[in-house]
PDB file of C-alpha atoms and ligand atoms in Angstrom:
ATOM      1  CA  UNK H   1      60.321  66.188 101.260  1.00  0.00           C
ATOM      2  CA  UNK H   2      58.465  68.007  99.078  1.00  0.00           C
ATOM      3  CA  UNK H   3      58.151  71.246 101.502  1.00  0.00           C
ATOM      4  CA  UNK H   4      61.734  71.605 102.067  1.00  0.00           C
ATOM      5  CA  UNK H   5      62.359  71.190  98.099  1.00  0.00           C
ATOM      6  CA  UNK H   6      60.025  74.436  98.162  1.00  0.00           C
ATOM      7  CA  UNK H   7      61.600  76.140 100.772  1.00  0.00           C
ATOM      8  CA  UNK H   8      65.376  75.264  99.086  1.00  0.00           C
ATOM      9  CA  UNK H   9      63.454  76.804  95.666  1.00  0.00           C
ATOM     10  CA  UNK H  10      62.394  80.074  98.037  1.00  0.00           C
ATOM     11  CA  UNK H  11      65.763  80.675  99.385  1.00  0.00           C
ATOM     12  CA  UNK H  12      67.948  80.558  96.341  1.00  0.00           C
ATOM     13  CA  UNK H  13      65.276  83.341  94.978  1.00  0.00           C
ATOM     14  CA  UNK H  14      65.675  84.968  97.935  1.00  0.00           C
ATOM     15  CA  UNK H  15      69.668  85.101  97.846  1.00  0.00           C
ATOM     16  CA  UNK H  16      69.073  85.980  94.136  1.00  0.00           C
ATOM     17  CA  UNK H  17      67.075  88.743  94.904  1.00  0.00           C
ATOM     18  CA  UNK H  18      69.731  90.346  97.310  1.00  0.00           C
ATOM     19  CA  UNK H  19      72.733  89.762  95.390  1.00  0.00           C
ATOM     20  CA  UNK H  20      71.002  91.780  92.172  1.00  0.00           C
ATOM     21  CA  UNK H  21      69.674  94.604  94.412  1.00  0.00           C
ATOM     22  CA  UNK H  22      73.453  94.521  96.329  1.00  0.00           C
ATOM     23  CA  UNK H  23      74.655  94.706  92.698  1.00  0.00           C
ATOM     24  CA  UNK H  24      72.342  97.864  91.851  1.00  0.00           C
ATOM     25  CA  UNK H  25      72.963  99.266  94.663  1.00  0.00           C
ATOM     26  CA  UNK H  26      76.534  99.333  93.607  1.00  0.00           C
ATOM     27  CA  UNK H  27      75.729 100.503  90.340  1.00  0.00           C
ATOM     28  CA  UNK H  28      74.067 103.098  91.640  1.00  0.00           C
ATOM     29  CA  UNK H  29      76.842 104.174  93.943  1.00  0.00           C
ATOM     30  CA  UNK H  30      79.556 104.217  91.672  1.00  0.00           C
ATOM     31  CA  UNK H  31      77.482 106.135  89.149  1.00  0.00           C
ATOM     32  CA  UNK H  32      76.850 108.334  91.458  1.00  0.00           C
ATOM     33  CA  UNK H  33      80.463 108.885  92.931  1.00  0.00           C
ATOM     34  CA  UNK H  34      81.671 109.444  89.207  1.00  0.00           C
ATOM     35  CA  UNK H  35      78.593 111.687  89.049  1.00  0.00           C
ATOM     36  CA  UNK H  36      79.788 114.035  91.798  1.00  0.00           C
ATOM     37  CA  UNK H  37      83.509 114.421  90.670  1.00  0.00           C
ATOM     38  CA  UNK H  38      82.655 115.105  87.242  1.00  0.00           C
ATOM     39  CA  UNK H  39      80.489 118.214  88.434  1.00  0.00           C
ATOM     40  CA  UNK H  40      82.717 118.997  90.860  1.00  0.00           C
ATOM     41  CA  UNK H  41      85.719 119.560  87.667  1.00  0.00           C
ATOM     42  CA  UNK H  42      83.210 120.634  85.689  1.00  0.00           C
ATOM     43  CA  UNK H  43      83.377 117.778  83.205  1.00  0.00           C
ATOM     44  CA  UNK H  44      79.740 117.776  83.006  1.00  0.00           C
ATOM     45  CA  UNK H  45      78.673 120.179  81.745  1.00  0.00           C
ATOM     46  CA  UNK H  46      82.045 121.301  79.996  1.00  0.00           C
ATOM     47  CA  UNK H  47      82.171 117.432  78.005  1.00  0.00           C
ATOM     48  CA  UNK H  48      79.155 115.489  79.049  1.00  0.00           C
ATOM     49  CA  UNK H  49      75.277 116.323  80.207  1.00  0.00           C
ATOM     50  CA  UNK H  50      75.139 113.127  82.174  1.00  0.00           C
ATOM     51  CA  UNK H  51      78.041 110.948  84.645  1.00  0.00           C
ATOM     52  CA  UNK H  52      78.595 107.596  82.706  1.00  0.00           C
ATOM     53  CA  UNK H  53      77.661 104.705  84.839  1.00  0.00           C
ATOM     54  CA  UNK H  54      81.415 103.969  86.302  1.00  0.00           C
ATOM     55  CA  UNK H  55      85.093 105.019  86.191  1.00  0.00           C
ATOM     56  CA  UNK H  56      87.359 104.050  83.326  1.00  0.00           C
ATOM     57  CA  UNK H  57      90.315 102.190  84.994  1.00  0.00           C
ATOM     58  CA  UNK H  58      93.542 104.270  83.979  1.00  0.00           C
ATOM     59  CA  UNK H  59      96.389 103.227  85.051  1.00  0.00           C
ATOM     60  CA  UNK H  60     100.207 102.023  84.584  1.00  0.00           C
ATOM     61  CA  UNK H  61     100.883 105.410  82.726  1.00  0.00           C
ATOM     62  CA  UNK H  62     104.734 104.596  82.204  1.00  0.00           C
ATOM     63  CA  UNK H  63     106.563 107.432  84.069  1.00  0.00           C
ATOM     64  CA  UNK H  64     109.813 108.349  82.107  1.00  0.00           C
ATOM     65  CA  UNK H  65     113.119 109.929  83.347  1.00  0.00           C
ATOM     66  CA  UNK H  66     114.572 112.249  80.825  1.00  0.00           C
ATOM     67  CA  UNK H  67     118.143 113.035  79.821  1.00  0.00           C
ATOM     68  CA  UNK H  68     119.893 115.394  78.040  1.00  0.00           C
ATOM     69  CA  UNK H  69     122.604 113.857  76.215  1.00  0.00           C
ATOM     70  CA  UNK H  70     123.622 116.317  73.645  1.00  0.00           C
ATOM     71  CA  UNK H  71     122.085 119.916  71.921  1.00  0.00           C
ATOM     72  CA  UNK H  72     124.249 119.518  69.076  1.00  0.00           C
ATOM     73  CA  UNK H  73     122.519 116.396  68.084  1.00  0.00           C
ATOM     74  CA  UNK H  74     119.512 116.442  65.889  1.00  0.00           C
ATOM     75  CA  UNK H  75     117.941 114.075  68.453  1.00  0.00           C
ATOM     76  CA  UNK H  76     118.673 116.183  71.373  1.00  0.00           C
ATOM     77  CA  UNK H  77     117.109 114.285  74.565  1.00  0.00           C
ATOM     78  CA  UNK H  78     116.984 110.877  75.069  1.00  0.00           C
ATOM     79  CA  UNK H  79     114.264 109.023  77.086  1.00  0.00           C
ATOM     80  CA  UNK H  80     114.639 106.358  78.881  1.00  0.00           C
ATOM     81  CA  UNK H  81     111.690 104.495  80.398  1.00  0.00           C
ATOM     82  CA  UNK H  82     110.549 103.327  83.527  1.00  0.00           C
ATOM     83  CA  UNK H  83     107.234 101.672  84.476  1.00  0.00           C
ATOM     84  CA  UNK H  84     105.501 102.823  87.735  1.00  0.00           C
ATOM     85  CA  UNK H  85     102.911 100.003  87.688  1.00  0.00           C
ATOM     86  CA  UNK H  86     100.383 102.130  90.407  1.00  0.00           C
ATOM     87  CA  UNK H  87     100.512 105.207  89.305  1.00  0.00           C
ATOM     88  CA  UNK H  88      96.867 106.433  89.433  1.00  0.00           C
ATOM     89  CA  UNK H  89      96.119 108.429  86.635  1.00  0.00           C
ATOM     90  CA  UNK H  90      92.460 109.247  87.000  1.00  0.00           C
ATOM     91  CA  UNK H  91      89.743 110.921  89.345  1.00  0.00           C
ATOM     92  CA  UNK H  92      91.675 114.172  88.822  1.00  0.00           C
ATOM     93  CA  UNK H  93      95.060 112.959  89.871  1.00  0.00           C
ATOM     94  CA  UNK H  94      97.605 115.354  88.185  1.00  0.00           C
ATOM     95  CA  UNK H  95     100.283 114.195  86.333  1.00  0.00           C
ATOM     96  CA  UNK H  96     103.198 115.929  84.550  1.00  0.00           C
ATOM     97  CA  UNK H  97     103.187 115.918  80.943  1.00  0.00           C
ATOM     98  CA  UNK H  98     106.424 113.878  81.086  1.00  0.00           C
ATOM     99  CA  UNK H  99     104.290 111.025  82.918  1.00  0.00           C
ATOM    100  CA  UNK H 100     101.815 111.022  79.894  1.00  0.00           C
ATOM    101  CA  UNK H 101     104.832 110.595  76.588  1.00  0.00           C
ATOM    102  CA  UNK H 102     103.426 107.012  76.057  1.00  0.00           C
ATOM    103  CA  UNK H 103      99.496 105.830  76.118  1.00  0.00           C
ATOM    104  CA  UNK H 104      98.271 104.944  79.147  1.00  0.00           C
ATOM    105  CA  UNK H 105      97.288 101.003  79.990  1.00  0.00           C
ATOM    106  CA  UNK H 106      93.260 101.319  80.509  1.00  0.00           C
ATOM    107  CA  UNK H 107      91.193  98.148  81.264  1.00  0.00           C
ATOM    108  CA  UNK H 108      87.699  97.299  80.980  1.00  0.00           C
ATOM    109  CA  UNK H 109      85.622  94.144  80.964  1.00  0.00           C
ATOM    110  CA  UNK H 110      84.536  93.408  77.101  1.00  0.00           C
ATOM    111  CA  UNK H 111      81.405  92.220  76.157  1.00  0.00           C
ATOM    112  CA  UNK H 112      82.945  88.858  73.839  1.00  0.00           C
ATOM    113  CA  UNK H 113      82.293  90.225  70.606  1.00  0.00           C
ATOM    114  CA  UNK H 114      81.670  93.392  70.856  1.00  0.00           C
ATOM    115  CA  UNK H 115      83.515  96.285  69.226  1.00  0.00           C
ATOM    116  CA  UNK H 116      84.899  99.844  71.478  1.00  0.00           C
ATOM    117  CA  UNK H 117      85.509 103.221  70.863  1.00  0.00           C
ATOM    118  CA  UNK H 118      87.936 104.805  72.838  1.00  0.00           C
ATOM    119  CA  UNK H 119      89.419 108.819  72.881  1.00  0.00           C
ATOM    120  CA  UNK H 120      91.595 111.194  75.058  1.00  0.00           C
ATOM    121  CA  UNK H 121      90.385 114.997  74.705  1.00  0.00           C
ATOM    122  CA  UNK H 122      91.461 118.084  76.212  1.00  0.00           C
ATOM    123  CA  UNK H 123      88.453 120.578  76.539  1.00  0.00           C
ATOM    124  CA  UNK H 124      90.515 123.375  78.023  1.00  0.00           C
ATOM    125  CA  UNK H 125      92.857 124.146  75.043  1.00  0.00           C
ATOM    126  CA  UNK H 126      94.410 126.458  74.953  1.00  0.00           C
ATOM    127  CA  UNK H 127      93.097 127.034  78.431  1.00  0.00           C
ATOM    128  CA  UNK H 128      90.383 126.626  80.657  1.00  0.00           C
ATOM    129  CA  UNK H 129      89.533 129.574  81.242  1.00  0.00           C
ATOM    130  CA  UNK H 130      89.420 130.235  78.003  1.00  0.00           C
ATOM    131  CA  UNK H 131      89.021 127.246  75.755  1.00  0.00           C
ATOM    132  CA  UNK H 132      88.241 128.636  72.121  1.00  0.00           C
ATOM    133  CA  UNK H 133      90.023 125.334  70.470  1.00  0.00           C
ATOM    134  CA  UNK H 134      87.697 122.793  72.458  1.00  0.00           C
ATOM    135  CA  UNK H 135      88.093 120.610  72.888  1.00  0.00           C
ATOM    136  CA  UNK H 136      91.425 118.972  71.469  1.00  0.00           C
ATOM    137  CA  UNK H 137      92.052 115.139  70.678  1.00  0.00           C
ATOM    138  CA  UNK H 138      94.979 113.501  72.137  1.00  0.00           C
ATOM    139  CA  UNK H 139      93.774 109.865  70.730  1.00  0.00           C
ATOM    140  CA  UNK H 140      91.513 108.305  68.964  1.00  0.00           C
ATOM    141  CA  UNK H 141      91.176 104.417  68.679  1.00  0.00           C
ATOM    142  CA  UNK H 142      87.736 102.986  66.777  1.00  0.00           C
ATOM    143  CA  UNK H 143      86.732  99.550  66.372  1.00  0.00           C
ATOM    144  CA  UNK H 144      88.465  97.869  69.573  1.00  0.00           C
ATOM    145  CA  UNK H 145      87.760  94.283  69.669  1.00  0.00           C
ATOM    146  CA  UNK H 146      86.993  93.773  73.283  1.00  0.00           C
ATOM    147  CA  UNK H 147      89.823  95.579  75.198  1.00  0.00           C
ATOM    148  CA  UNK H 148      92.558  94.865  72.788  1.00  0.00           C
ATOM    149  CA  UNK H 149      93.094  98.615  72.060  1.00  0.00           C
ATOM    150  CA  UNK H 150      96.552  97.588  69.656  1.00  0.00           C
ATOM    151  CA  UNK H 151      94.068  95.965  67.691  1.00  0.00           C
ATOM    152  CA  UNK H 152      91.897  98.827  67.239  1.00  0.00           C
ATOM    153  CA  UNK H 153      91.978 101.367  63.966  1.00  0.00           C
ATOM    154  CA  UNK H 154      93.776 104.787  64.941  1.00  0.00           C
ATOM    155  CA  UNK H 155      91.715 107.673  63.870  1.00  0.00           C
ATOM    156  CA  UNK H 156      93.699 109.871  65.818  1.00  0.00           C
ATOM    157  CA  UNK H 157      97.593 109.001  66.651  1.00  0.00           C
ATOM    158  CA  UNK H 158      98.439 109.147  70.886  1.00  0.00           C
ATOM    159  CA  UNK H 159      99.927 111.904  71.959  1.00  0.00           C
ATOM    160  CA  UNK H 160     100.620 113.086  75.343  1.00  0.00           C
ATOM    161  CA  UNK H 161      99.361 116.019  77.276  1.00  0.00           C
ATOM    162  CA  UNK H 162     101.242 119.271  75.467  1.00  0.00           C
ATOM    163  CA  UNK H 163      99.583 122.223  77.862  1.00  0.00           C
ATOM    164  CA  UNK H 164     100.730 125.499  76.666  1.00  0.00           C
ATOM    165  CA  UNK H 165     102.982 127.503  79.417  1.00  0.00           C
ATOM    166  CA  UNK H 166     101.149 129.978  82.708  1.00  0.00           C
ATOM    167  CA  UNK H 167      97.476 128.366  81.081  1.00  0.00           C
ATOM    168  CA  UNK H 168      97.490 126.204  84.338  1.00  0.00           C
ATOM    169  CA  UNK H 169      96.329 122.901  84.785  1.00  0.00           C
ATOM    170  CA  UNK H 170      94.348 121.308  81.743  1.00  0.00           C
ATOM    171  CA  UNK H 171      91.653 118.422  82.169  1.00  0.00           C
ATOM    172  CA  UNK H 172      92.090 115.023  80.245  1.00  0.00           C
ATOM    173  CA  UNK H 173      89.256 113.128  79.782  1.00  0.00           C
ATOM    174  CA  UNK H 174      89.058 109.644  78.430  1.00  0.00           C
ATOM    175  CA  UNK H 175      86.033 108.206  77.028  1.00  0.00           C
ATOM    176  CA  UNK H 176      84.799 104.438  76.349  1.00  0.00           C
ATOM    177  CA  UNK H 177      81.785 103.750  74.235  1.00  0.00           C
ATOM    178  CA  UNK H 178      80.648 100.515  73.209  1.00  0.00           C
ATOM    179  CA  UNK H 179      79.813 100.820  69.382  1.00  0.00           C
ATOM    180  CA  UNK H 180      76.839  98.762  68.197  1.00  0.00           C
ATOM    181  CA  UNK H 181      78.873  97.417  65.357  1.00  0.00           C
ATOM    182  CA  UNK H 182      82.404  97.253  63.459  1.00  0.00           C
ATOM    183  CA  UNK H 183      82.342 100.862  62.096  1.00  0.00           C
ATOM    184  CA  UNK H 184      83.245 101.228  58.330  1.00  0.00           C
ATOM    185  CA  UNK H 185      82.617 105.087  57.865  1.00  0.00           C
ATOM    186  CA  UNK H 186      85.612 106.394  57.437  1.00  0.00           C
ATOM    187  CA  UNK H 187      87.190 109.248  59.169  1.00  0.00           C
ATOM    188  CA  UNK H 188      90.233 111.575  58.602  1.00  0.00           C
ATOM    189  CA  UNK H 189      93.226 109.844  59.826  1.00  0.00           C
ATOM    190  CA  UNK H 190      95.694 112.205  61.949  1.00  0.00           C
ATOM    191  CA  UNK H 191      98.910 111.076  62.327  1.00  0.00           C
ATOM    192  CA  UNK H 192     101.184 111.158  66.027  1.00  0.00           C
ATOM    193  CA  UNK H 193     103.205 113.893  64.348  1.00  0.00           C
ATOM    194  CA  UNK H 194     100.415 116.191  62.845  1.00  0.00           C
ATOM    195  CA  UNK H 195      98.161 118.705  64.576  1.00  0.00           C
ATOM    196  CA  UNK H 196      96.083 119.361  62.204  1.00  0.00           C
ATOM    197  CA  UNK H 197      92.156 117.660  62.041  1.00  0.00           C
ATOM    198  CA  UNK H 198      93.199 117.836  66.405  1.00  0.00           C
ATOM    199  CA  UNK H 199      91.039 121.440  67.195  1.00  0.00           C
ATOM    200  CA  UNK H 200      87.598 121.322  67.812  1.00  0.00           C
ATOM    201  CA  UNK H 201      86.256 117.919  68.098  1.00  0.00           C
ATOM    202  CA  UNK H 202      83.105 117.359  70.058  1.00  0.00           C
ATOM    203  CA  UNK H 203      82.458 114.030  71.468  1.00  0.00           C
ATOM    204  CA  UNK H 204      79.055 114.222  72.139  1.00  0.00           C
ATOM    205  CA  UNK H 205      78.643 114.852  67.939  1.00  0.00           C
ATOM    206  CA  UNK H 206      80.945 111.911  67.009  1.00  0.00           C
ATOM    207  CA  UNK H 207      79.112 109.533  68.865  1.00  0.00           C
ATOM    208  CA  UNK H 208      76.139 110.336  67.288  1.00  0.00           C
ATOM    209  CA  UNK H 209      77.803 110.445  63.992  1.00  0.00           C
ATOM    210  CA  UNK H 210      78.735 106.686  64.378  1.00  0.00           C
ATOM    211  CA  UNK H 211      75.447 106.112  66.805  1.00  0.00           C
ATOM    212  CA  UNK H 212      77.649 104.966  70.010  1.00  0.00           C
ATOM    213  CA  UNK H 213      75.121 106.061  72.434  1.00  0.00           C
ATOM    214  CA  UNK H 214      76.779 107.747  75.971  1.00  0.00           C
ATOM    215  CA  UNK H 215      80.245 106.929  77.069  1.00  0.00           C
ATOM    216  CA  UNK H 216      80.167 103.541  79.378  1.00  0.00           C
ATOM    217  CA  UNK H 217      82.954 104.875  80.801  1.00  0.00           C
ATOM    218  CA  UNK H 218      85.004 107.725  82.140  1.00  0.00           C
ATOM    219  CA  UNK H 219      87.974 109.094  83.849  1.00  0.00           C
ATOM    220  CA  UNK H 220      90.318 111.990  83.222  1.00  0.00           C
ATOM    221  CA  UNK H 221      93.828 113.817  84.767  1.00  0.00           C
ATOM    222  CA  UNK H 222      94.944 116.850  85.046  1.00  0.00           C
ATOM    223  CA  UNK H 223      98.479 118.334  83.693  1.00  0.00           C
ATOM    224  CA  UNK H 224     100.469 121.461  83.585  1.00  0.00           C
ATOM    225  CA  UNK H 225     103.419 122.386  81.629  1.00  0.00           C
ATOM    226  CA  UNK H 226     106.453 120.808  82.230  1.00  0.00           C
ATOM    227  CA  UNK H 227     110.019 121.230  80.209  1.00  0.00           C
ATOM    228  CA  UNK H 228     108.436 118.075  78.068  1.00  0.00           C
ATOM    229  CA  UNK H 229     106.009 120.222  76.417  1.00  0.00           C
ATOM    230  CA  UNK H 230     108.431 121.690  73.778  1.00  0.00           C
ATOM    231  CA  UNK H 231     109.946 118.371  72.561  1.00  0.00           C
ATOM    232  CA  UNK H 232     106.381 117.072  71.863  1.00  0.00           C
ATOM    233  CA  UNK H 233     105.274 120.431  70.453  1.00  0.00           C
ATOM    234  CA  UNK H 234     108.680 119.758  67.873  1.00  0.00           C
ATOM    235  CA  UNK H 235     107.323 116.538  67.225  1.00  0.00           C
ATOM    236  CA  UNK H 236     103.851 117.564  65.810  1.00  0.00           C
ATOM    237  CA  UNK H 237     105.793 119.889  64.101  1.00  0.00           C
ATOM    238  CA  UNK H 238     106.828 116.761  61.909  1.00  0.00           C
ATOM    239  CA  UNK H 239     103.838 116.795  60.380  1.00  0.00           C
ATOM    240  CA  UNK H 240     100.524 118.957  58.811  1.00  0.00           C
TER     241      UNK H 240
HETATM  242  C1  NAG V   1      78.895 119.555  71.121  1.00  0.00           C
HETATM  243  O1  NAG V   1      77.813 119.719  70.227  1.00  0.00           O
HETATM  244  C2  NAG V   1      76.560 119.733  70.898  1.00  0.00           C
HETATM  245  C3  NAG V   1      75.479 119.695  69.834  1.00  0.00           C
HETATM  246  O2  NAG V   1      75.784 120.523  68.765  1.00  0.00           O
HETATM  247  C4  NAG V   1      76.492 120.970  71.785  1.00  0.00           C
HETATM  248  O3  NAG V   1      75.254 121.041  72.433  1.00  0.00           O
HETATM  249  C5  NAG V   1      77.611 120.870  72.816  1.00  0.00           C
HETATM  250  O4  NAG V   1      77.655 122.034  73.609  1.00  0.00           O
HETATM  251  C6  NAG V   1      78.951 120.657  72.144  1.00  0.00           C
HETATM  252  N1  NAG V   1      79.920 120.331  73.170  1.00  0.00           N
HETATM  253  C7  NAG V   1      81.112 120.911  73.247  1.00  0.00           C
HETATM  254  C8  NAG V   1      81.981 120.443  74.353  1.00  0.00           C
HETATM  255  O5  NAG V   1      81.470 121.779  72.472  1.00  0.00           O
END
């Protein structure tokens, strides 16, 4: 009785033992699979010096049909949405800036408690093959509690991807970090309709600003101009 109660107590350690080096295995892989298409876009070295440890899930970017319904109206086109629930939108998938008009639906499992940082950049603005603005903030979202990114404070309102005409396809990147705490230094709000505080930004020196460590996650998309571009361009003409 008492042998087999040992052998039960060797087995479970032994099924133990494979399932965590399965898991690290895994780990390992998808680290490494997120390591190889990052180089292979140049995202590292061009946004990070090291692959975060998995992909961000992107998806559900609502696709939306647009219409013209009249130019003499101050509200010229009219948009009327659709959902494509599996649109991929990551792992260098291109999309056209149409496709991108409304944030995209990202997912990750929270840590219960635990506060996220979350931002869309563009490192090839005005292009990428020559990118003296870089890298360009699309959105900004601080203090996340868990995944809940509505609940989060905007530091930097959504907006689509707005590539300039002939400067080819731009790279999107989305970042996740996992803050260590609620943040409460403040930073310069930009508003959906402003362009201004959007040039320049550098990840890599915000998170250490507000000590959030590497990105836990990562994914990005590429986009070229499309006839969307100028309507959004109008609308950060709205503001400063
Ligand atoms: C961000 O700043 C760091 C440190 O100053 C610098 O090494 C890095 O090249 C910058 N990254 C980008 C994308 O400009």
């Amino acid at each position: 009785m008492a042998l087999s109660f040992k052998y039960l107590g060797f087995f479970i350690h032994l099924i133990a033992c494979i399932f965590s080096y399965v898991e690290a295995k895994e780990r390992q892989n998808a680290n490494a699979e997120v390591e190889r298409i990052f180089k292979n876009y140049n995202i590292i070295p061009d946004v990070l010096d090291a692959a975060p440890p998995r992909f961000l899930e992107v998806k559900n970017i609502r696709n939306v049909f647009t219409t013209l319904i009249s130019r003499q109206n101050s509200m010229p086109i009219h948009f009327q949405i659709f959902f494509e629930p599996n649109l991929i939108a990551g792992r260098g998938a291109i999309l056209t800036p149409t496709q991108t008009i409304h944030p995209p639906e990202i997912f990750w499992e929270a840590k219960p408690g635990a506060y996220y940082t979350l931002m869309m950049i563009d490192p090839d603005a005005p292009s990428r093959s020559s990118p003296r603005f870089r890298s360009y903030q699309h959105w900004l979202v601080t203090n996340i509690p868990g995944d809940q990114i509505e609940k989060g404070d905007i530091v930097v309102g959504y907006i689509g991807a707005v590539p300039p005409k002939h400067t080819g396809l731009h790279r999107y990147v989305l970042l996740l970090y996992k803050q260590p705490h609620k943040l409460i230094k403040k930073d310069t709000f930009v508003p959906s309709n402003s362009r201004n505080g959007r040039f320049y930004f550098n990840a890599s020196t915000f998170a250490k600003k507000h000590n959030l460590g590497l990105p836990i996650a990562a994914n990005f998309f590429l986009a070229e101009w499309d006839e969307y571009v100028p309507v959004a361009n109008k609308q950060l003409e709205g503001g400063h």
